[in-house]
Amino acid sequence: MKSFAISSFIALSALSLSAHAAGDISAGKAATEKYNCASCHGKDYNTPIDPGYPKLAGQHRDYLEHALVAYQRGADGANGRGNAIMAAQAKPLSRQDITNIAAYLNSLPGSLVLRK
């Protein structure tokens, strides 16, 4: 019985972690609207207003999460990124916001091409 309880706990913990890791697409959409991400990256996240801004639609989820956390850290932080606009945009995001935004942007059809 004790091993069943431990196994159940481990299984439930794994499910909880995978749900967190995947993110909530609808919450991510709401967060992108709240923080007005489309104002720079384009309403479809595929047509940024400046060619120097990245296309976000279809981008890898783990890359998006890493980038947003790096903007929060800033240029002086370990593995940080320095960009005044993105630092200000990323600062108020919670870890769950970042996970959800990454899940939403990843779910969108993108025009990114990988060369073979």
PDB file of N, CA and C in Angstrom, residues 33-83:
ATOM      1  N   GLU A  33      -2.130  39.769 -25.364  1.00  0.00           N
ATOM      2  CA  GLU A  33      -3.026  40.917 -25.570  1.00  0.00           C
ATOM      3  C   GLU A  33      -2.851  41.943 -24.449  1.00  0.00           C
ATOM      4  N   LYS A  34      -2.749  41.463 -23.213  1.00  0.00           N
ATOM      5  CA  LYS A  34      -2.584  42.354 -22.063  1.00  0.00           C
ATOM      6  C   LYS A  34      -1.308  43.189 -22.193  1.00  0.00           C
ATOM      7  N   TYR A  35      -0.220  42.548 -22.594  1.00  0.00           N
ATOM      8  CA  TYR A  35       1.071  43.232 -22.683  1.00  0.00           C
ATOM      9  C   TYR A  35       1.339  43.818 -24.073  1.00  0.00           C
ATOM     10  N   ASN A  36       0.346  43.725 -24.967  1.00  0.00           N
ATOM     11  CA  ASN A  36       0.379  44.351 -26.283  1.00  0.00           C
ATOM     12  C   ASN A  36       1.599  43.949 -27.116  1.00  0.00           C
ATOM     13  N   CYS A  37       1.902  42.680 -27.129  1.00  0.00           N
ATOM     14  CA  CYS A  37       3.053  42.172 -27.880  1.00  0.00           C
ATOM     15  C   CYS A  37       2.924  42.429 -29.385  1.00  0.00           C
ATOM     16  N   ALA A  38       1.680  42.425 -29.882  1.00  0.00           N
ATOM     17  CA  ALA A  38       1.451  42.609 -31.315  1.00  0.00           C
ATOM     18  C   ALA A  38       1.835  43.999 -31.794  1.00  0.00           C
ATOM     19  N   SER A  39       1.921  44.962 -30.893  1.00  0.00           N
ATOM     20  CA  SER A  39       2.261  46.325 -31.321  1.00  0.00           C
ATOM     21  C   SER A  39       3.639  46.380 -31.986  1.00  0.00           C
ATOM     22  N   CYS A  40       4.522  45.499 -31.622  1.00  0.00           N
ATOM     23  CA  CYS A  40       5.848  45.449 -32.260  1.00  0.00           C
ATOM     24  C   CYS A  40       6.026  44.227 -33.164  1.00  0.00           C
ATOM     25  N   HIS A  41       5.477  43.091 -32.738  1.00  0.00           N
ATOM     26  CA  HIS A  41       5.725  41.836 -33.452  1.00  0.00           C
ATOM     27  C   HIS A  41       4.672  41.527 -34.512  1.00  0.00           C
ATOM     28  N   GLY A  42       3.689  42.403 -34.677  1.00  0.00           N
ATOM     29  CA  GLY A  42       2.653  42.219 -35.694  1.00  0.00           C
ATOM     30  C   GLY A  42       1.471  41.438 -35.161  1.00  0.00           C
ATOM     31  N   LYS A  43       0.282  41.738 -35.709  1.00  0.00           N
ATOM     32  CA  LYS A  43      -0.932  41.119 -35.176  1.00  0.00           C
ATOM     33  C   LYS A  43      -0.945  39.597 -35.326  1.00  0.00           C
ATOM     34  N   ASP A  44      -0.219  39.075 -36.306  1.00  0.00           N
ATOM     35  CA  ASP A  44      -0.125  37.617 -36.473  1.00  0.00           C
ATOM     36  C   ASP A  44       1.188  37.068 -35.912  1.00  0.00           C
ATOM     37  N   TYR A  45       1.982  37.930 -35.306  1.00  0.00           N
ATOM     38  CA  TYR A  45       3.300  37.599 -34.737  1.00  0.00           C
ATOM     39  C   TYR A  45       4.263  37.067 -35.797  1.00  0.00           C
ATOM     40  N   ASN A  46       3.933  37.352 -37.066  1.00  0.00           N
ATOM     41  CA  ASN A  46       4.738  36.926 -38.204  1.00  0.00           C
ATOM     42  C   ASN A  46       5.194  38.119 -39.038  1.00  0.00           C
ATOM     43  N   THR A  47       4.650  39.304 -38.733  1.00  0.00           N
ATOM     44  CA  THR A  47       4.957  40.504 -39.505  1.00  0.00           C
ATOM     45  C   THR A  47       5.316  41.646 -38.558  1.00  0.00           C
ATOM     46  N   PRO A  48       6.528  41.614 -37.997  1.00  0.00           N
ATOM     47  CA  PRO A  48       6.922  42.678 -37.072  1.00  0.00           C
ATOM     48  C   PRO A  48       6.961  44.039 -37.770  1.00  0.00           C
ATOM     49  N   ILE A  49       6.813  45.091 -36.972  1.00  0.00           N
ATOM     50  CA  ILE A  49       6.784  46.442 -37.539  1.00  0.00           C
ATOM     51  C   ILE A  49       8.159  46.902 -38.007  1.00  0.00           C
ATOM     52  N   ASP A  50       9.194  46.217 -37.578  1.00  0.00           N
ATOM     53  CA  ASP A  50      10.567  46.545 -37.962  1.00  0.00           C
ATOM     54  C   ASP A  50      11.253  45.230 -38.333  1.00  0.00           C
ATOM     55  N   PRO A  51      11.994  45.196 -39.433  1.00  0.00           N
ATOM     56  CA  PRO A  51      12.635  43.933 -39.834  1.00  0.00           C
ATOM     57  C   PRO A  51      13.655  43.405 -38.824  1.00  0.00           C
ATOM     58  N   GLY A  52      14.084  44.259 -37.917  1.00  0.00           N
ATOM     59  CA  GLY A  52      15.023  43.823 -36.884  1.00  0.00           C
ATOM     60  C   GLY A  52      14.348  43.097 -35.729  1.00  0.00           C
ATOM     61  N   TYR A  53      13.027  43.176 -35.653  1.00  0.00           N
ATOM     62  CA  TYR A  53      12.285  42.500 -34.586  1.00  0.00           C
ATOM     63  C   TYR A  53      11.988  41.066 -35.021  1.00  0.00           C
ATOM     64  N   PRO A  54      12.043  40.132 -34.107  1.00  0.00           N
ATOM     65  CA  PRO A  54      11.846  38.734 -34.503  1.00  0.00           C
ATOM     66  C   PRO A  54      10.395  38.376 -34.784  1.00  0.00           C
ATOM     67  N   LYS A  55      10.248  37.396 -35.669  1.00  0.00           N
ATOM     68  CA  LYS A  55       8.949  36.759 -35.892  1.00  0.00           C
ATOM     69  C   LYS A  55       8.791  35.744 -34.764  1.00  0.00           C
ATOM     70  N   LEU A  56       7.673  35.790 -34.083  1.00  0.00           N
ATOM     71  CA  LEU A  56       7.480  34.923 -32.921  1.00  0.00           C
ATOM     72  C   LEU A  56       6.576  33.729 -33.199  1.00  0.00           C
ATOM     73  N   ALA A  57       5.696  33.832 -34.169  1.00  0.00           N
ATOM     74  CA  ALA A  57       4.747  32.757 -34.455  1.00  0.00           C
ATOM     75  C   ALA A  57       5.483  31.483 -34.856  1.00  0.00           C
ATOM     76  N   GLY A  58       5.132  30.393 -34.191  1.00  0.00           N
ATOM     77  CA  GLY A  58       5.724  29.100 -34.509  1.00  0.00           C
ATOM     78  C   GLY A  58       7.113  28.875 -33.943  1.00  0.00           C
ATOM     79  N   GLN A  59       7.633  29.851 -33.250  1.00  0.00           N
ATOM     80  CA  GLN A  59       8.977  29.721 -32.665  1.00  0.00           C
ATOM     81  C   GLN A  59       8.970  28.627 -31.595  1.00  0.00           C
ATOM     82  N   HIS A  60      10.104  28.017 -31.365  1.00  0.00           N
ATOM     83  CA  HIS A  60      10.214  26.960 -30.359  1.00  0.00           C
ATOM     84  C   HIS A  60       9.870  27.501 -28.974  1.00  0.00           C
ATOM     85  N   ARG A  61       9.046  26.754 -28.260  1.00  0.00           N
ATOM     86  CA  ARG A  61       8.567  27.174 -26.941  1.00  0.00           C
ATOM     87  C   ARG A  61       9.707  27.383 -25.962  1.00  0.00           C
ATOM     88  N   ASP A  62      10.647  26.455 -25.923  1.00  0.00           N
ATOM     89  CA  ASP A  62      11.741  26.587 -24.954  1.00  0.00           C
ATOM     90  C   ASP A  62      12.637  27.783 -25.276  1.00  0.00           C
ATOM     91  N   TYR A  63      12.793  28.091 -26.549  1.00  0.00           N
ATOM     92  CA  TYR A  63      13.574  29.273 -26.926  1.00  0.00           C
ATOM     93  C   TYR A  63      12.883  30.549 -26.454  1.00  0.00           C
ATOM     94  N   LEU A  64      11.568  30.635 -26.675  1.00  0.00           N
ATOM     95  CA  LEU A  64      10.811  31.816 -26.258  1.00  0.00           C
ATOM     96  C   LEU A  64      10.888  32.009 -24.748  1.00  0.00           C
ATOM     97  N   GLU A  65      10.747  30.908 -23.999  1.00  0.00           N
ATOM     98  CA  GLU A  65      10.846  31.002 -22.540  1.00  0.00           C
ATOM     99  C   GLU A  65      12.226  31.497 -22.133  1.00  0.00           C
ATOM    100  N   HIS A  66      13.247  30.918 -22.711  1.00  0.00           N
ATOM    101  CA  HIS A  66      14.620  31.310 -22.376  1.00  0.00           C
ATOM    102  C   HIS A  66      14.858  32.789 -22.695  1.00  0.00           C
ATOM    103  N   ALA A  67      14.385  33.237 -23.855  1.00  0.00           N
ATOM    104  CA  ALA A  67      14.597  34.624 -24.256  1.00  0.00           C
ATOM    105  C   ALA A  67      13.911  35.592 -23.300  1.00  0.00           C
ATOM    106  N   LEU A  68      12.665  35.300 -22.918  1.00  0.00           N
ATOM    107  CA  LEU A  68      11.950  36.210 -22.016  1.00  0.00           C
ATOM    108  C   LEU A  68      12.610  36.269 -20.638  1.00  0.00           C
ATOM    109  N   VAL A  69      13.067  35.124 -20.145  1.00  0.00           N
ATOM    110  CA  VAL A  69      13.767  35.116 -18.856  1.00  0.00           C
ATOM    111  C   VAL A  69      15.087  35.881 -18.976  1.00  0.00           C
ATOM    112  N   ALA A  70      15.766  35.720 -20.102  1.00  0.00           N
ATOM    113  CA  ALA A  70      17.030  36.440 -20.314  1.00  0.00           C
ATOM    114  C   ALA A  70      16.801  37.948 -20.353  1.00  0.00           C
ATOM    115  N   TYR A  71      15.706  38.396 -20.958  1.00  0.00           N
ATOM    116  CA  TYR A  71      15.392  39.830 -20.947  1.00  0.00           C
ATOM    117  C   TYR A  71      15.091  40.310 -19.528  1.00  0.00           C
ATOM    118  N   GLN A  72      14.465  39.472 -18.721  1.00  0.00           N
ATOM    119  CA  GLN A  72      14.219  39.839 -17.324  1.00  0.00           C
ATOM    120  C   GLN A  72      15.534  40.018 -16.569  1.00  0.00           C
ATOM    121  N   ARG A  73      16.513  39.172 -16.847  1.00  0.00           N
ATOM    122  CA  ARG A  73      17.812  39.243 -16.161  1.00  0.00           C
ATOM    123  C   ARG A  73      18.603  40.474 -16.578  1.00  0.00           C
ATOM    124  N   GLY A  74      18.430  40.899 -17.823  1.00  0.00           N
ATOM    125  CA  GLY A  74      19.176  42.036 -18.338  1.00  0.00           C
ATOM    126  C   GLY A  74      20.574  41.644 -18.772  1.00  0.00           C
ATOM    127  N   ALA A  75      21.260  42.587 -19.378  1.00  0.00           N
ATOM    128  CA  ALA A  75      22.589  42.328 -19.939  1.00  0.00           C
ATOM    129  C   ALA A  75      23.612  41.971 -18.877  1.00  0.00           C
ATOM    130  N   ASP A  76      23.427  42.452 -17.658  1.00  0.00           N
ATOM    131  CA  ASP A  76      24.397  42.194 -16.601  1.00  0.00           C
ATOM    132  C   ASP A  76      24.175  40.861 -15.893  1.00  0.00           C
ATOM    133  N   GLY A  77      23.014  40.233 -16.099  1.00  0.00           N
ATOM    134  CA  GLY A  77      22.714  38.966 -15.442  1.00  0.00           C
ATOM    135  C   GLY A  77      23.320  37.799 -16.199  1.00  0.00           C
ATOM    136  N   ALA A  78      23.458  36.686 -15.501  1.00  0.00           N
ATOM    137  CA  ALA A  78      23.967  35.472 -16.138  1.00  0.00           C
ATOM    138  C   ALA A  78      23.004  35.049 -17.237  1.00  0.00           C
ATOM    139  N   ASN A  79      23.524  34.802 -18.432  1.00  0.00           N
ATOM    140  CA  ASN A  79      22.712  34.430 -19.588  1.00  0.00           C
ATOM    141  C   ASN A  79      21.626  35.450 -19.872  1.00  0.00           C
ATOM    142  N   GLY A  80      21.893  36.709 -19.594  1.00  0.00           N
ATOM    143  CA  GLY A  80      20.911  37.759 -19.800  1.00  0.00           C
ATOM    144  C   GLY A  80      21.018  38.391 -21.173  1.00  0.00           C
ATOM    145  N   ARG A  81      20.014  39.160 -21.495  1.00  0.00           N
ATOM    146  CA  ARG A  81      19.975  39.890 -22.754  1.00  0.00           C
ATOM    147  C   ARG A  81      19.698  41.352 -22.465  1.00  0.00           C
ATOM    148  N   GLY A  82      20.371  42.223 -23.183  1.00  0.00           N
ATOM    149  CA  GLY A  82      20.161  43.651 -23.011  1.00  0.00           C
ATOM    150  C   GLY A  82      19.361  44.242 -24.158  1.00  0.00           C
ATOM    151  N   ASN A  83      18.176  44.699 -23.865  1.00  0.00           N
ATOM    152  CA  ASN A  83      17.341  45.411 -24.817  1.00  0.00           C
ATOM    153  C   ASN A  83      16.352  46.209 -23.993  1.00  0.00           C
TER     154      ASN A  83
END
